[in-house]
Amino acid sequence: MSKRGPSTEQIHHPFRAPDGWDAVPVPVAKASTVLFRNTAALHQPRSGDGISYRYGLPGTPTTYTLAARIATLEHAEHCVLTPSGLSAITLTSLAFLKPGDEVLVPDNVYGQNRHITTGLLSRLGITHRFYDPLDVPAFEALLGERTRLVWLEAAGSITLEFPDLVGLLTACRAHGVLTALDNTWGAGLAFNAFEVAPAEAPGLGADISMQALTKFPSGGADVLMGAVCTRDPALHRQLVAMHEFLGHGLGQNDVEAVLRGLPTIALRFRAQDAATRELAQWMAGRPEVARVLHPALPGSPGHAHWRRVSPQAGGCLFSAVFQPRFDARRIDAFVDALQLFGIGYSWAGPMSLAVPYDLTRSRSLGLPWTKEEGGTLVRFAIGLEEVEDLHADLARAFEALRD
Ligand SMILES: *Cc1c(COP(=O)(O)O)cnc(C)c1O
């Protein structure tokens, strides 16, 4: 009989399950403490690529497995995971910008990226300018001595203009400026961030692709997570170094949830894309609606650029700009009348969502339409319900707009 107490017996239990276990899901490895075999292992220097077992914070086998799968999804070589899409944006900006640098950001950038840029980065002495993602000559004129990083987003948030990626990336290459693409909309499935137009411009792509795994990769509306991918080992090392400064750890149950979402991501993406196009097209024919913003619709801003880069994929989002005669209060009534559409942020989960937006204070360069052309906008995110049920729900809610 051992003389050890029951606690010690449990903590130092000698049983190890036999090797040879294999199954479809990845085992969930949790740790703050990581054990070293001996002091010689403890004294070994750390690797710079971010993959080493020294402490739970950088990652466990589960984290590194997810990172490798996201790198594959993104056509990248390296991936750093963060606790949200937002923290992936902050990580990227902080990894490559220093006081005195300037960052260029598209005017339709994800709202929190605008917030970080104008709030946090300004405080650090990093200046910024917003650019029109459809106007390459005006963009090129902004590239200067101090321009260190350019953010891109395709399609842009809420108004879904598809940028002239080929033109913008060509200009950045010519000026030797680093590029980071927020690839949440396309998830790595719509187009390859590192080679956006292979037939036309081989090798032209962003240096860094960031995405919110909160959206398509999770697919469950239950996890927050982000990823920053690159093909360049030197850029990856800089990201790993900043990741370490910020202490971006992840809960392994969350990592597991995203791993569980990945086998179905392409199927979900295709189904949501098809339903979104069907509903967007139908909305475009409604007399209450002034215009529908969806990059696959001819007439939507950036449609030609979308056709060049992402002709097969349209995402799960569209926005409807209502006729100016409907004020914000009546649009709220329309959204409240929807029964299947939840009212809430985020998207790419199972439930369809609708959110009215007033964009007048979140654009520096104006909107792609005038007050006379259209009023309040509602952004729709299409989930996995049967499309005919969503269709019927929208048709019924239009009754709430009857004059
Ligand atoms: C949702 C989203 C993010 C942020 O992701 P969170 O995980 O919610 O922080 C970043 N960029 C885009 C385009 C998004 O839609």
Tab-separated table of C-alpha atoms and ligand atoms in Angstrom:
chain	number	residue	atom	x	y	z
A	1	MET	CA	0.000	0.000	0.000
A	2	SER	CA	1.284	3.465	-0.820
A	3	LYS	CA	1.806	5.913	2.011
A	4	ARG	CA	0.701	8.810	-0.144
A	5	GLY	CA	-2.487	10.666	0.697
A	6	PRO	CA	-5.584	10.539	-1.540
A	7	SER	CA	-4.865	13.942	-3.146
A	8	THR	CA	-1.307	13.024	-4.083
A	9	GLU	CA	-2.544	9.676	-5.384
A	10	GLN	CA	-4.938	11.417	-7.726
A	11	ILE	CA	-2.563	14.136	-8.907
A	12	HIS	CA	0.363	11.772	-9.532
A	13	HIS	CA	-1.607	8.750	-10.708
A	14	PRO	CA	0.662	6.443	-12.734
A	15	PHE	CA	-1.938	5.087	-15.158
A	16	ARG	CA	-1.524	6.265	-18.732
A	17	ALA	CA	-4.039	5.227	-21.364
A	18	PRO	CA	-2.427	3.049	-24.031
A	19	ASP	CA	-1.237	4.650	-27.277
A	20	GLY	CA	-3.062	3.838	-30.469
A	21	TRP	CA	-6.291	5.723	-29.899
A	22	ASP	CA	-7.658	7.266	-33.081
A	23	ALA	CA	-10.996	8.856	-33.854
A	24	VAL	CA	-12.459	11.539	-36.122
A	25	PRO	CA	-12.562	14.389	-33.590
A	26	VAL	CA	-9.336	15.924	-32.297
A	27	PRO	CA	-8.804	15.244	-28.566
A	28	VAL	CA	-9.208	18.323	-26.392
A	29	ALA	CA	-5.866	19.058	-24.690
A	30	LYS	CA	-6.160	21.561	-21.843
A	31	ALA	CA	-3.298	23.083	-19.889
A	32	SER	CA	-1.945	26.103	-18.166
A	33	THR	CA	1.086	24.163	-16.846
A	34	VAL	CA	2.929	22.175	-19.470
A	35	LEU	CA	5.280	19.559	-18.002
A	36	PHE	CA	8.938	19.341	-19.031
A	37	ARG	CA	10.517	15.939	-19.044
A	38	ASN	CA	13.558	17.227	-17.141
A	39	THR	CA	15.509	20.434	-16.484
A	40	ALA	CA	17.495	19.989	-19.716
A	41	ALA	CA	14.203	20.296	-21.639
A	42	LEU	CA	13.270	23.307	-19.508
A	43	HIS	CA	16.533	25.072	-20.380
A	44	GLN	CA	16.121	24.586	-24.120
A	45	PRO	CA	15.519	27.861	-26.016
A	46	ARG	CA	12.050	28.567	-27.385
A	47	SER	CA	11.295	28.263	-31.074
A	48	GLY	CA	10.388	31.517	-32.839
A	49	ASP	CA	7.542	30.053	-34.899
A	50	GLY	CA	5.150	29.921	-31.976
A	51	ILE	CA	4.888	26.134	-31.931
A	52	SER	CA	6.366	24.740	-28.746
A	53	TYR	CA	5.057	23.111	-25.616
A	54	ARG	CA	6.267	25.255	-22.743
A	55	TYR	CA	3.109	26.823	-21.370
A	56	GLY	CA	-0.591	26.641	-22.122
A	57	LEU	CA	-0.914	30.235	-23.312
A	58	PRO	CA	0.645	29.946	-26.796
A	59	GLY	CA	-1.256	26.724	-27.493
A	60	THR	CA	-1.810	23.033	-26.912
A	61	PRO	CA	-1.971	20.251	-29.548
A	62	THR	CA	-5.654	21.144	-30.046
A	63	THR	CA	-4.866	24.810	-30.768
A	64	TYR	CA	-2.066	23.973	-33.184
A	65	THR	CA	-4.325	21.524	-35.014
A	66	LEU	CA	-6.957	24.212	-35.504
A	67	ALA	CA	-4.290	26.733	-36.581
A	68	ALA	CA	-3.000	24.285	-39.219
A	69	ARG	CA	-6.523	23.659	-40.563
A	70	ILE	CA	-7.292	27.387	-40.750
A	71	ALA	CA	-3.988	27.969	-42.579
A	72	THR	CA	-5.139	25.376	-45.128
A	73	LEU	CA	-8.580	26.988	-45.423
A	74	GLU	CA	-6.864	30.339	-46.052
A	75	HIS	CA	-4.307	28.948	-48.573
A	76	ALA	CA	-1.636	30.151	-46.126
A	77	GLU	CA	1.419	28.600	-44.509
A	78	HIS	CA	1.088	29.980	-40.973
A	79	CYS	CA	-1.703	30.921	-38.627
A	80	VAL	CA	-2.005	32.599	-35.237
A	81	LEU	CA	-5.276	32.199	-33.315
A	82	THR	CA	-6.765	34.901	-31.109
A	83	PRO	CA	-9.763	35.077	-28.747
A	84	SER	CA	-11.961	37.074	-31.196
A	85	GLY	CA	-11.996	38.535	-34.672
A	86	LEU	CA	-11.514	41.933	-33.091
A	87	SER	CA	-8.365	40.831	-31.257
A	88	ALA	CA	-7.042	39.427	-34.560
A	89	ILE	CA	-7.422	42.912	-36.081
A	90	THR	CA	-5.733	44.593	-33.105
A	91	LEU	CA	-2.932	42.014	-33.125
A	92	THR	CA	-2.247	42.659	-36.816
A	93	SER	CA	-2.210	46.451	-36.501
A	94	LEU	CA	-0.021	46.394	-33.385
A	95	ALA	CA	2.395	43.831	-34.874
A	96	PHE	CA	3.269	45.989	-37.867
A	97	LEU	CA	2.644	49.627	-36.881
A	98	LYS	CA	4.780	51.876	-34.713
A	99	PRO	CA	4.553	55.571	-33.732
A	100	GLY	CA	4.980	57.788	-36.789
A	101	ASP	CA	3.561	55.207	-39.227
A	102	GLU	CA	0.374	55.692	-41.204
A	103	VAL	CA	-2.280	53.052	-41.865
A	104	LEU	CA	-4.835	53.264	-44.696
A	105	VAL	CA	-8.252	51.806	-44.001
A	106	PRO	CA	-11.212	51.373	-46.376
A	107	ASP	CA	-14.154	53.602	-45.524
A	108	ASN	CA	-16.468	50.562	-45.363
A	109	VAL	CA	-14.185	48.691	-42.961
A	110	TYR	CA	-15.641	46.590	-40.119
A	111	GLY	CA	-16.808	49.114	-37.500
A	112	GLN	CA	-14.517	47.942	-34.709
A	113	ASN	CA	-11.469	48.198	-36.972
A	114	ARG	CA	-12.411	51.861	-37.516
A	115	HIS	CA	-12.741	52.211	-33.748
A	116	ILE	CA	-9.278	50.711	-33.076
A	117	THR	CA	-7.738	52.857	-35.795
A	118	THR	CA	-9.218	56.164	-34.654
A	119	GLY	CA	-9.037	55.380	-30.934
A	120	LEU	CA	-6.185	53.082	-29.923
A	121	LEU	CA	-3.794	53.596	-32.851
A	122	SER	CA	-4.165	57.395	-32.752
A	123	ARG	CA	-3.206	57.346	-29.073
A	124	LEU	CA	-0.021	55.478	-30.010
A	125	GLY	CA	0.955	58.161	-32.551
A	126	ILE	CA	-0.082	56.068	-35.571
A	127	THR	CA	-2.003	58.177	-38.086
A	128	HIS	CA	-4.648	56.895	-40.491
A	129	ARG	CA	-6.613	57.865	-43.544
A	130	PHE	CA	-9.771	56.326	-44.941
A	131	TYR	CA	-9.955	55.479	-48.626
A	132	ASP	CA	-12.672	54.632	-51.139
A	133	PRO	CA	-12.082	50.948	-51.991
A	134	LEU	CA	-13.523	51.492	-55.493
A	135	ASP	CA	-11.237	54.403	-56.434
A	136	VAL	CA	-7.705	53.150	-57.063
A	137	PRO	CA	-6.191	56.438	-58.380
A	138	ALA	CA	-7.413	58.325	-55.272
A	139	PHE	CA	-6.073	55.491	-53.111
A	140	GLU	CA	-2.679	55.524	-54.811
A	141	ALA	CA	-2.393	59.256	-54.163
A	142	LEU	CA	-2.645	58.520	-50.413
A	143	LEU	CA	0.309	56.121	-50.392
A	144	GLY	CA	3.223	58.013	-48.908
A	145	GLU	CA	6.542	57.743	-47.106
A	146	ARG	CA	4.909	56.895	-43.811
A	147	THR	CA	2.336	54.408	-45.157
A	148	ARG	CA	3.257	51.138	-43.493
A	149	LEU	CA	0.070	49.070	-43.612
A	150	VAL	CA	-3.064	48.970	-45.771
A	151	TRP	CA	-6.195	47.229	-44.543
A	152	LEU	CA	-8.501	45.701	-47.151
A	153	GLU	CA	-11.914	44.130	-46.747
A	154	ALA	CA	-13.844	42.206	-49.422
A	155	ALA	CA	-16.742	42.779	-49.466
A	156	GLY	CA	-16.852	45.757	-47.089
A	157	SER	CA	-19.020	45.718	-43.989
A	158	ILE	CA	-22.751	46.595	-44.179
A	159	THR	CA	-22.671	48.312	-47.606
A	160	LEU	CA	-20.858	45.331	-49.188
A	161	GLU	CA	-18.990	47.247	-51.882
A	162	PHE	CA	-16.519	44.818	-53.411
A	163	PRO	CA	-13.138	46.570	-53.625
A	164	ASP	CA	-10.918	46.687	-56.678
A	165	LEU	CA	-8.576	44.150	-55.059
A	166	VAL	CA	-6.385	43.749	-58.139
A	167	GLY	CA	-5.916	47.515	-58.483
A	168	LEU	CA	-5.382	48.175	-54.773
A	169	LEU	CA	-2.940	45.284	-54.283
A	170	THR	CA	-0.995	46.211	-57.421
A	171	ALA	CA	-0.589	49.778	-56.091
A	172	CYS	CA	0.552	48.466	-52.686
A	173	ARG	CA	3.077	46.125	-54.302
A	174	ALA	CA	4.476	48.979	-56.388
A	175	HIS	CA	4.951	51.076	-53.228
A	176	GLY	CA	6.245	48.184	-51.092
A	177	VAL	CA	3.448	48.581	-48.559
A	178	LEU	CA	2.275	45.707	-46.365
A	179	THR	CA	-1.354	44.569	-46.891
A	180	ALA	CA	-3.786	42.920	-44.481
A	181	LEU	CA	-7.157	41.651	-45.708
A	182	ASP	CA	-10.136	41.112	-43.413
A	183	ASN	CA	-11.326	37.899	-45.072
A	184	THR	CA	-14.290	37.168	-42.790
A	185	TRP	CA	-16.900	37.583	-45.553
A	186	GLY	CA	-15.320	34.997	-47.872
A	187	ALA	CA	-13.848	32.807	-45.097
A	188	GLY	CA	-11.082	31.576	-47.426
A	189	LEU	CA	-13.755	29.847	-49.535
A	190	ALA	CA	-14.890	32.685	-51.798
A	191	PHE	CA	-11.389	33.487	-53.063
A	192	ASN	CA	-7.743	33.016	-52.141
A	193	ALA	CA	-6.516	36.086	-50.222
A	194	PHE	CA	-2.922	35.337	-51.210
A	195	GLU	CA	-3.653	35.028	-54.931
A	196	VAL	CA	-6.793	37.010	-55.722
A	197	ALA	CA	-6.807	36.727	-59.521
A	198	PRO	CA	-4.508	33.838	-60.483
A	199	ALA	CA	-5.241	33.904	-64.228
A	200	GLU	CA	-4.877	37.653	-64.587
A	201	ALA	CA	-2.226	38.501	-61.991
A	202	PRO	CA	-0.413	35.377	-60.775
A	203	GLY	CA	1.011	35.748	-57.288
A	204	LEU	CA	-0.866	38.970	-56.521
A	205	GLY	CA	-2.412	38.840	-53.065
A	206	ALA	CA	-2.447	40.214	-49.550
A	207	ASP	CA	0.484	39.651	-47.213
A	208	ILE	CA	-1.801	38.848	-44.305
A	209	SER	CA	-5.317	37.438	-44.178
A	210	MET	CA	-7.305	37.853	-41.007
A	211	GLN	CA	-10.724	36.401	-40.326
A	212	ALA	CA	-13.257	36.128	-37.535
A	213	LEU	CA	-13.626	32.398	-36.897
A	214	THR	CA	-16.712	33.524	-34.974
A	215	LYS	CA	-18.526	33.576	-38.322
A	216	PHE	CA	-18.349	30.756	-40.926
A	217	PRO	CA	-15.660	28.512	-39.381
A	218	SER	CA	-17.638	28.177	-36.144
A	219	GLY	CA	-21.036	28.335	-37.771
A	220	GLY	CA	-22.727	27.813	-34.438
A	221	ALA	CA	-23.242	31.380	-33.132
A	222	ASP	CA	-21.630	30.106	-29.935
A	223	VAL	CA	-17.903	30.912	-30.141
A	224	LEU	CA	-15.737	34.013	-30.492
A	225	MET	CA	-12.351	33.500	-32.153
A	226	GLY	CA	-10.040	35.042	-34.726
A	227	ALA	CA	-7.157	34.020	-36.958
A	228	VAL	CA	-4.281	35.811	-38.660
A	229	CYS	CA	-2.684	33.909	-41.535
A	230	THR	CA	0.333	34.542	-43.713
A	231	ARG	CA	2.635	32.741	-46.141
A	232	ASP	CA	5.695	34.670	-44.997
A	233	PRO	CA	7.653	33.192	-42.058
A	234	ALA	CA	9.131	36.594	-41.110
A	235	LEU	CA	5.673	38.192	-40.879
A	236	HIS	CA	4.450	35.195	-38.915
A	237	ARG	CA	7.282	35.610	-36.391
A	238	GLN	CA	6.259	39.248	-35.861
A	239	LEU	CA	2.666	38.150	-35.301
A	240	VAL	CA	3.770	35.460	-32.859
A	241	ALA	CA	5.873	37.995	-30.941
A	242	MET	CA	2.901	40.392	-30.599
A	243	HIS	CA	0.621	37.470	-29.724
A	244	GLU	CA	2.972	36.726	-26.836
A	245	PHE	CA	2.989	40.355	-25.647
A	246	LEU	CA	-0.798	40.398	-25.594
A	247	GLY	CA	-1.207	37.002	-23.908
A	248	HIS	CA	-3.958	35.851	-26.260
A	249	GLY	CA	-4.919	32.481	-24.802
A	250	LEU	CA	-7.866	30.369	-25.967
A	251	GLY	CA	-10.299	28.088	-24.173
A	252	GLN	CA	-9.857	24.615	-25.609
A	253	ASN	CA	-13.593	23.921	-25.580
A	254	ASP	CA	-13.959	26.881	-27.921
A	255	VAL	CA	-11.154	25.552	-30.105
A	256	GLU	CA	-12.956	22.205	-30.169
A	257	ALA	CA	-16.199	23.898	-31.219
A	258	VAL	CA	-14.506	25.534	-34.211
A	259	LEU	CA	-12.776	22.258	-35.165
A	260	ARG	CA	-16.224	20.694	-35.133
A	261	GLY	CA	-17.551	23.354	-37.494
A	262	LEU	CA	-14.844	23.025	-40.142
A	263	PRO	CA	-15.909	19.780	-41.874
A	264	THR	CA	-19.243	21.382	-42.817
A	265	ILE	CA	-18.021	24.903	-43.587
A	266	ALA	CA	-17.999	24.529	-47.376
A	267	LEU	CA	-21.479	22.948	-47.414
A	268	ARG	CA	-22.917	25.613	-45.120
A	269	PHE	CA	-21.264	28.381	-47.117
A	270	ARG	CA	-22.730	27.124	-50.386
A	271	ALA	CA	-26.224	26.668	-48.936
A	272	GLN	CA	-26.254	30.082	-47.263
A	273	ASP	CA	-24.845	31.724	-50.398
A	274	ALA	CA	-27.618	30.238	-52.583
A	275	ALA	CA	-30.391	31.249	-50.165
A	276	THR	CA	-28.921	34.743	-49.795
A	277	ARG	CA	-28.839	35.351	-53.550
A	278	GLU	CA	-32.410	34.153	-53.938
A	279	LEU	CA	-33.703	36.469	-51.203
A	280	ALA	CA	-31.540	39.418	-52.299
A	281	GLN	CA	-32.879	39.127	-55.842
A	282	TRP	CA	-36.460	38.968	-54.612
A	283	MET	CA	-35.943	41.989	-52.300
A	284	ALA	CA	-34.541	43.970	-55.240
A	285	GLY	CA	-37.969	43.618	-56.919
A	286	ARG	CA	-39.960	44.921	-53.943
A	287	PRO	CA	-41.454	48.403	-54.423
A	288	GLU	CA	-40.540	49.406	-50.835
A	289	VAL	CA	-36.846	48.827	-51.506
A	290	ALA	CA	-34.722	51.422	-53.316
A	291	ARG	CA	-31.695	49.175	-53.778
A	292	VAL	CA	-30.212	45.911	-52.646
A	293	LEU	CA	-26.510	45.700	-51.902
A	294	HIS	CA	-25.020	42.281	-52.717
A	295	PRO	CA	-21.856	41.995	-54.788
A	296	ALA	CA	-23.360	39.388	-57.146
A	297	LEU	CA	-26.206	41.739	-58.158
A	298	PRO	CA	-25.397	43.800	-61.252
A	299	GLY	CA	-25.526	47.447	-60.200
A	300	SER	CA	-24.278	46.735	-56.681
A	301	PRO	CA	-21.097	48.766	-56.017
A	302	GLY	CA	-18.007	46.818	-57.028
A	303	HIS	CA	-19.966	44.117	-58.914
A	304	ALA	CA	-17.347	44.055	-61.711
A	305	HIS	CA	-14.527	43.612	-59.181
A	306	TRP	CA	-16.472	40.816	-57.528
A	307	ARG	CA	-16.782	39.052	-60.908
A	308	ARG	CA	-13.029	39.238	-61.367
A	309	VAL	CA	-12.116	37.788	-57.974
A	310	SER	CA	-15.013	35.799	-56.530
A	311	PRO	CA	-17.462	34.899	-59.335
A	312	GLN	CA	-18.652	31.678	-57.690
A	313	ALA	CA	-19.281	32.952	-54.160
A	314	GLY	CA	-21.559	35.652	-52.805
A	315	GLY	CA	-21.490	35.167	-49.020
A	316	CYS	CA	-24.458	35.153	-46.666
A	317	LEU	CA	-25.082	38.904	-46.367
A	318	PHE	CA	-27.112	41.491	-48.209
A	319	SER	CA	-28.402	44.913	-47.289
A	320	ALA	CA	-31.644	46.530	-48.385
A	321	VAL	CA	-31.851	50.303	-48.638
A	322	PHE	CA	-35.489	51.283	-48.223
A	323	GLN	CA	-37.309	54.018	-50.111
A	324	PRO	CA	-36.691	57.401	-48.426
A	325	ARG	CA	-40.422	57.733	-47.615
A	326	PHE	CA	-40.017	55.080	-44.880
A	327	ASP	CA	-38.489	56.674	-41.810
A	328	ALA	CA	-36.301	54.828	-39.290
A	329	ARG	CA	-39.270	54.163	-36.993
A	330	ARG	CA	-41.187	52.337	-39.720
A	331	ILE	CA	-38.146	50.303	-40.694
A	332	ASP	CA	-37.834	49.287	-37.035
A	333	ALA	CA	-41.474	48.140	-37.199
A	334	PHE	CA	-40.632	46.065	-40.290
A	335	VAL	CA	-37.706	44.393	-38.485
A	336	ASP	CA	-39.815	43.814	-35.370
A	337	ALA	CA	-42.494	42.157	-37.529
A	338	LEU	CA	-40.035	39.493	-38.728
A	339	GLN	CA	-40.548	36.244	-36.852
A	340	LEU	CA	-37.733	34.031	-38.109
A	341	PHE	CA	-35.036	36.705	-38.323
A	342	GLY	CA	-33.341	37.405	-35.003
A	343	ILE	CA	-32.251	40.946	-34.202
A	344	GLY	CA	-28.580	40.757	-33.337
A	345	TYR	CA	-24.973	41.143	-34.420
A	346	SER	CA	-22.545	38.616	-35.849
A	347	TRP	CA	-23.639	36.242	-38.648
A	348	ALA	CA	-22.970	32.924	-40.433
A	349	GLY	CA	-24.694	31.002	-37.641
A	350	PRO	CA	-27.804	28.826	-38.059
A	351	MET	CA	-30.331	31.637	-37.446
A	352	SER	CA	-31.010	34.412	-39.954
A	353	LEU	CA	-30.596	37.941	-38.602
A	354	ALA	CA	-31.733	41.459	-39.502
A	355	VAL	CA	-30.252	44.711	-38.160
A	356	PRO	CA	-31.239	48.251	-39.150
A	357	TYR	CA	-28.261	50.592	-39.496
A	358	ASP	CA	-27.850	54.336	-39.537
A	359	LEU	CA	-24.543	54.725	-41.344
A	360	THR	CA	-24.421	58.519	-41.435
A	361	ARG	CA	-21.860	58.648	-38.614
A	362	SER	CA	-19.817	55.600	-39.567
A	363	ARG	CA	-18.546	56.690	-42.975
A	364	SER	CA	-15.986	59.445	-43.612
A	365	LEU	CA	-16.378	59.599	-47.406
A	366	GLY	CA	-20.160	59.333	-47.658
A	367	LEU	CA	-22.467	56.544	-48.801
A	368	PRO	CA	-22.863	55.100	-52.291
A	369	TRP	CA	-26.358	56.647	-52.541
A	370	THR	CA	-27.958	60.020	-51.816
A	371	LYS	CA	-30.742	60.863	-49.356
A	372	GLU	CA	-33.169	61.224	-52.278
A	373	GLU	CA	-32.242	57.783	-53.598
A	374	GLY	CA	-32.685	55.873	-50.366
A	375	GLY	CA	-33.136	56.003	-46.634
A	376	THR	CA	-32.618	53.493	-43.860
A	377	LEU	CA	-30.689	50.303	-44.471
A	378	VAL	CA	-31.316	46.845	-43.062
A	379	ARG	CA	-28.495	44.306	-43.150
A	380	PHE	CA	-29.672	40.718	-43.523
A	381	ALA	CA	-27.564	37.689	-42.640
A	382	ILE	CA	-29.038	34.466	-43.979
A	383	GLY	CA	-28.774	31.335	-41.876
A	384	LEU	CA	-29.752	27.736	-42.471
A	385	GLU	CA	-33.555	27.863	-42.304
A	386	GLU	CA	-35.478	26.717	-45.401
A	387	VAL	CA	-35.382	29.595	-47.856
A	388	GLU	CA	-39.134	29.469	-48.570
A	389	ASP	CA	-39.852	30.011	-44.869
A	390	LEU	CA	-37.583	33.083	-44.801
A	391	HIS	CA	-39.228	34.299	-47.980
A	392	ALA	CA	-42.707	34.018	-46.429
A	393	ASP	CA	-41.530	35.784	-43.272
A	394	LEU	CA	-40.142	38.743	-45.244
A	395	ALA	CA	-43.289	38.971	-47.375
A	396	ARG	CA	-45.442	39.077	-44.239
A	397	ALA	CA	-43.253	41.731	-42.562
A	398	PHE	CA	-43.703	44.006	-45.585
A	399	GLU	CA	-47.334	44.266	-44.488
A	400	ALA	CA	-46.025	46.299	-41.501
A	401	LEU	CA	-44.804	48.889	-44.020
A	402	ARG	CA	-48.209	49.322	-45.712
A	403	ASP	CA	-49.113	53.012	-46.071
B	1	LIG	C1	-17.531	39.926	-36.969
B	1	LIG	C2	-16.407	40.517	-37.719
B	1	LIG	C3	-15.183	40.769	-37.099
B	1	LIG	C4	-14.974	40.585	-35.608
B	1	LIG	O1	-15.183	39.331	-35.109
B	1	LIG	P1	-15.545	39.105	-33.547
B	1	LIG	O2	-15.133	37.695	-33.326
B	1	LIG	O3	-16.988	39.365	-33.395
B	1	LIG	O4	-14.692	40.048	-32.752
B	1	LIG	C5	-14.177	41.292	-37.859
B	1	LIG	N1	-14.350	41.571	-39.169
B	1	LIG	C6	-15.506	41.355	-39.795
B	1	LIG	C7	-15.643	41.693	-41.236
B	1	LIG	C8	-16.573	40.828	-39.096
B	1	LIG	O5	-17.750	40.643	-39.714
